[in-house]
Amino acid sequence: MRMRLPKSAYSKLLLTPPVQYLRNLIATFLLKHPDIIKKLPSKRHFQRFGKIILFLFLGLAVIMVVFRHPLTKSIMNLKIDAYNNSHHADLKIGSFEFKGLLGIELHNISLKPQDGDTLLTIKNIETHISLARLFMFKLGLSDMTIVNTHISLIKKDTTHTNYMFLMAGSKSEDTTSERQVDLAVRYDRLLEAVFSKIPSTIKIKNFVLQANMERYKFSFNLPSLNVESDLFH
């Protein structure tokens, strides 16, 4: 809703000392430099400039839409390779396809350590990407829907698990004879990495978690879970 001031209000505003001082200052400057008015672009020049900007924007948008699949694939492969190398992991995405202009759907995602059992499988992820962030070679996601997620936590002993690689990341130098792992720092790093990357709005359907922790086993199934504005429902 737009509010308009009455004409009397405009008249009073023009008569205020700050506005009068500014008008006098501009008028004095133009009188001393009359050539500036002649050098100002005409209305036709502004229209031509606006058309050029519009055509450039439309051309850039068309290029982004036409080449979005190879561009997205290239960025995705770079991200996957970097993650696998830094975490000694085996992250795979079976295929992906675009839905409409900004929608993207990923199929058959799996994650596991390089030498270990599968930790995560996801049948389908549907989300929206930002063309602006894609142009900057970044993937911005929003409004995500995840279908058929299966997480399997396996711990055979203190040194053989299929999930501790998530907290490895880059190794820091340590010259002490006995290296003690600060689990609090690792868990904080893991949570920050996860929650800083996921969108604020997510719908999860058919989520299954199973754990086989040496002698202890448990599992649960979550039919649906909604996350809106970083709040779980």
XYZ file of C-alpha atoms in Angstrom:
233
model
C 0.000 0.000 0.000
C 1.493 3.327 -1.080
C 0.863 6.509 0.891
C 0.786 9.871 -0.866
C 1.314 13.174 0.806
C -1.185 15.958 0.026
C 0.000 18.828 -2.136
C -0.014 21.148 0.866
C 2.497 18.857 2.551
C 4.794 19.034 -0.487
C 4.544 22.822 -0.457
C 5.490 22.958 3.202
C 8.356 20.531 2.594
C 9.767 22.716 -0.203
C 9.666 25.741 2.086
C 11.726 24.116 4.843
C 15.207 25.635 5.321
C 17.183 22.443 4.487
C 15.348 21.919 1.189
C 15.653 25.596 0.224
C 19.361 25.548 1.012
C 19.855 22.445 -1.144
C 17.891 23.974 -4.036
C 19.913 27.184 -3.867
C 23.154 25.215 -3.747
C 22.233 23.212 -6.871
C 21.038 26.323 -8.720
C 24.263 28.188 -7.915
C 26.388 25.256 -9.079
C 24.497 24.972 -12.395
C 24.778 28.713 -13.020
C 28.541 28.533 -12.562
C 28.838 25.449 -14.782
C 26.268 25.785 -17.602
C 28.128 23.267 -19.810
C 27.178 20.432 -17.449
C 23.526 20.651 -18.451
C 24.471 20.291 -22.105
C 26.610 17.238 -21.332
C 23.871 15.385 -19.447
C 22.449 12.388 -21.374
C 19.133 12.940 -23.059
C 16.008 10.892 -22.454
C 16.717 8.925 -25.627
C 20.182 7.984 -24.376
C 18.727 6.761 -21.078
C 16.212 4.621 -22.972
C 18.943 3.101 -25.136
C 21.061 2.375 -22.085
C 18.100 0.730 -20.352
C 17.406 -1.477 -23.384
C 21.045 -2.559 -23.532
C 21.005 -3.520 -19.839
C 17.735 -5.399 -20.321
C 19.050 -7.374 -23.325
C 22.272 -8.195 -21.472
C 20.291 -9.454 -18.471
C 17.982 -11.561 -20.653
C 20.929 -12.964 -22.597
C 22.726 -13.871 -19.388
C 19.580 -15.551 -18.035
C 19.187 -17.590 -21.250
C 22.832 -18.672 -21.113
C 22.448 -19.728 -17.470
C 19.336 -21.774 -18.271
C 20.860 -23.432 -21.363
C 24.162 -24.318 -19.692
C 22.863 -24.905 -16.168
C 23.097 -28.714 -16.414
C 26.816 -28.941 -17.319
C 27.603 -26.040 -14.981
C 25.774 -27.672 -12.077
C 27.374 -31.046 -12.839
C 30.837 -29.499 -12.885
C 30.333 -27.690 -9.567
C 28.789 -30.796 -7.996
C 31.694 -33.007 -9.058
C 34.195 -30.513 -7.652
C 32.359 -30.419 -4.323
C 32.083 -34.217 -4.147
C 35.760 -34.758 -4.975
C 36.847 -32.184 -2.414
C 34.662 -33.770 0.269
C 35.821 -37.316 -0.519
C 39.472 -36.285 -0.421
C 39.224 -34.326 2.829
C 37.146 -36.941 4.696
C 38.413 -40.155 3.046
C 34.812 -40.811 2.074
C 32.892 -42.248 -0.842
C 30.009 -39.885 -1.608
C 28.022 -40.677 -4.746
C 25.052 -39.114 -6.522
C 23.448 -41.424 -9.068
C 21.830 -38.785 -11.262
C 20.098 -35.417 -11.189
C 17.579 -33.555 -13.306
C 16.033 -30.106 -13.348
C 12.392 -29.483 -12.521
C 11.170 -26.264 -14.087
C 13.412 -23.218 -13.972
C 14.949 -23.498 -10.501
C 13.988 -26.962 -9.267
C 16.531 -29.792 -9.153
C 16.053 -33.439 -8.198
C 18.856 -35.756 -7.049
C 18.535 -39.540 -7.173
C 20.293 -42.415 -5.398
C 22.645 -40.633 -2.989
C 24.984 -42.755 -0.892
C 27.739 -42.031 1.616
C 30.249 -44.284 3.298
C 33.883 -44.288 4.393
C 36.370 -45.432 1.785
C 36.909 -48.714 3.611
C 33.703 -49.391 5.485
C 29.996 -50.061 5.444
C 27.411 -47.725 3.936
C 26.374 -44.974 6.315
C 23.674 -43.142 4.373
C 21.390 -43.782 1.417
C 18.757 -41.392 0.072
C 16.450 -42.309 -2.760
C 15.390 -38.819 -3.769
C 16.093 -35.166 -2.882
C 14.150 -32.341 -4.474
C 15.151 -28.747 -3.894
C 15.503 -25.338 -5.549
C 18.750 -23.696 -6.552
C 19.706 -20.050 -6.851
C 20.772 -18.979 -10.345
C 22.601 -15.988 -8.881
C 24.730 -18.213 -6.599
C 25.194 -20.702 -9.449
C 26.675 -17.917 -11.560
C 29.224 -17.394 -8.756
C 30.033 -21.135 -8.887
C 28.191 -21.797 -5.621
C 25.183 -23.975 -4.879
C 22.451 -22.234 -2.898
C 19.562 -24.509 -1.874
C 16.081 -23.870 -0.477
C 12.744 -25.661 0.077
C 14.156 -29.177 0.226
C 12.182 -32.434 0.214
C 13.969 -35.684 1.160
C 12.363 -39.074 0.484
C 13.418 -42.527 1.767
C 16.439 -41.789 3.920
C 18.251 -44.692 5.562
C 21.080 -44.183 8.069
C 22.989 -47.165 9.402
C 25.444 -46.573 12.255
C 27.918 -49.408 12.720
C 30.574 -49.707 15.402
C 32.554 -52.936 15.497
C 35.067 -51.678 18.064
C 36.675 -48.408 19.139
C 38.637 -48.073 15.903
C 36.232 -49.561 13.339
C 33.124 -47.471 12.673
C 31.354 -46.174 9.590
C 30.684 -42.659 10.931
C 33.782 -41.295 12.704
C 35.201 -40.165 9.359
C 32.569 -37.378 9.397
C 34.425 -35.696 12.242
C 37.857 -36.098 10.744
C 38.058 -33.223 8.251
C 41.415 -31.594 7.903
C 44.023 -32.887 10.305
C 45.868 -30.371 12.455
C 49.534 -30.776 13.335
C 50.238 -32.171 16.766
C 53.760 -32.704 18.141
C 52.756 -34.327 21.420
C 53.672 -37.963 21.975
C 50.088 -38.953 22.735
C 47.347 -37.339 20.639
C 44.089 -36.978 22.522
C 40.946 -36.468 20.494
C 38.762 -33.580 21.650
C 35.321 -35.037 20.947
C 33.524 -31.823 21.942
C 35.340 -29.862 19.249
C 34.687 -32.572 16.666
C 30.992 -32.810 17.414
C 30.701 -29.022 17.324
C 32.484 -28.972 13.966
C 30.173 -31.678 12.619
C 26.978 -29.955 13.781
C 28.134 -26.612 12.418
C 28.970 -28.179 9.043
C 25.573 -29.881 8.831
C 23.260 -27.114 10.012
C 25.079 -24.337 8.160
C 24.553 -26.115 4.814
C 20.972 -27.348 5.037
C 18.099 -25.035 4.048
C 15.798 -23.544 6.681
C 12.755 -25.336 5.180
C 12.892 -29.126 4.759
C 10.323 -31.897 4.413
C 11.515 -35.413 5.251
C 9.489 -38.500 4.337
C 10.207 -42.052 5.525
C 13.333 -41.569 7.625
C 14.927 -44.743 9.033
C 17.797 -44.893 11.520
C 19.464 -48.147 12.520
C 22.423 -48.626 14.847
C 24.605 -51.621 15.600
C 26.982 -50.446 18.304
C 28.978 -53.538 19.256
C 26.559 -55.364 21.576
C 23.736 -52.823 21.364
C 21.211 -52.487 18.560
C 18.303 -50.127 18.035
C 16.276 -48.632 15.189
C 13.384 -46.262 14.606
C 11.273 -45.084 11.710
C 10.054 -41.531 11.264
C 7.235 -41.289 8.684
C 7.496 -37.516 8.263
C 9.381 -34.540 9.653
C 9.033 -30.879 8.719
C 11.621 -28.180 9.390
C 10.366 -24.629 8.930
C 12.442 -21.572 9.789
C 15.013 -23.865 11.467
C 12.307 -25.310 13.753
C 11.490 -29.027 13.817
C 7.819 -30.132 13.631
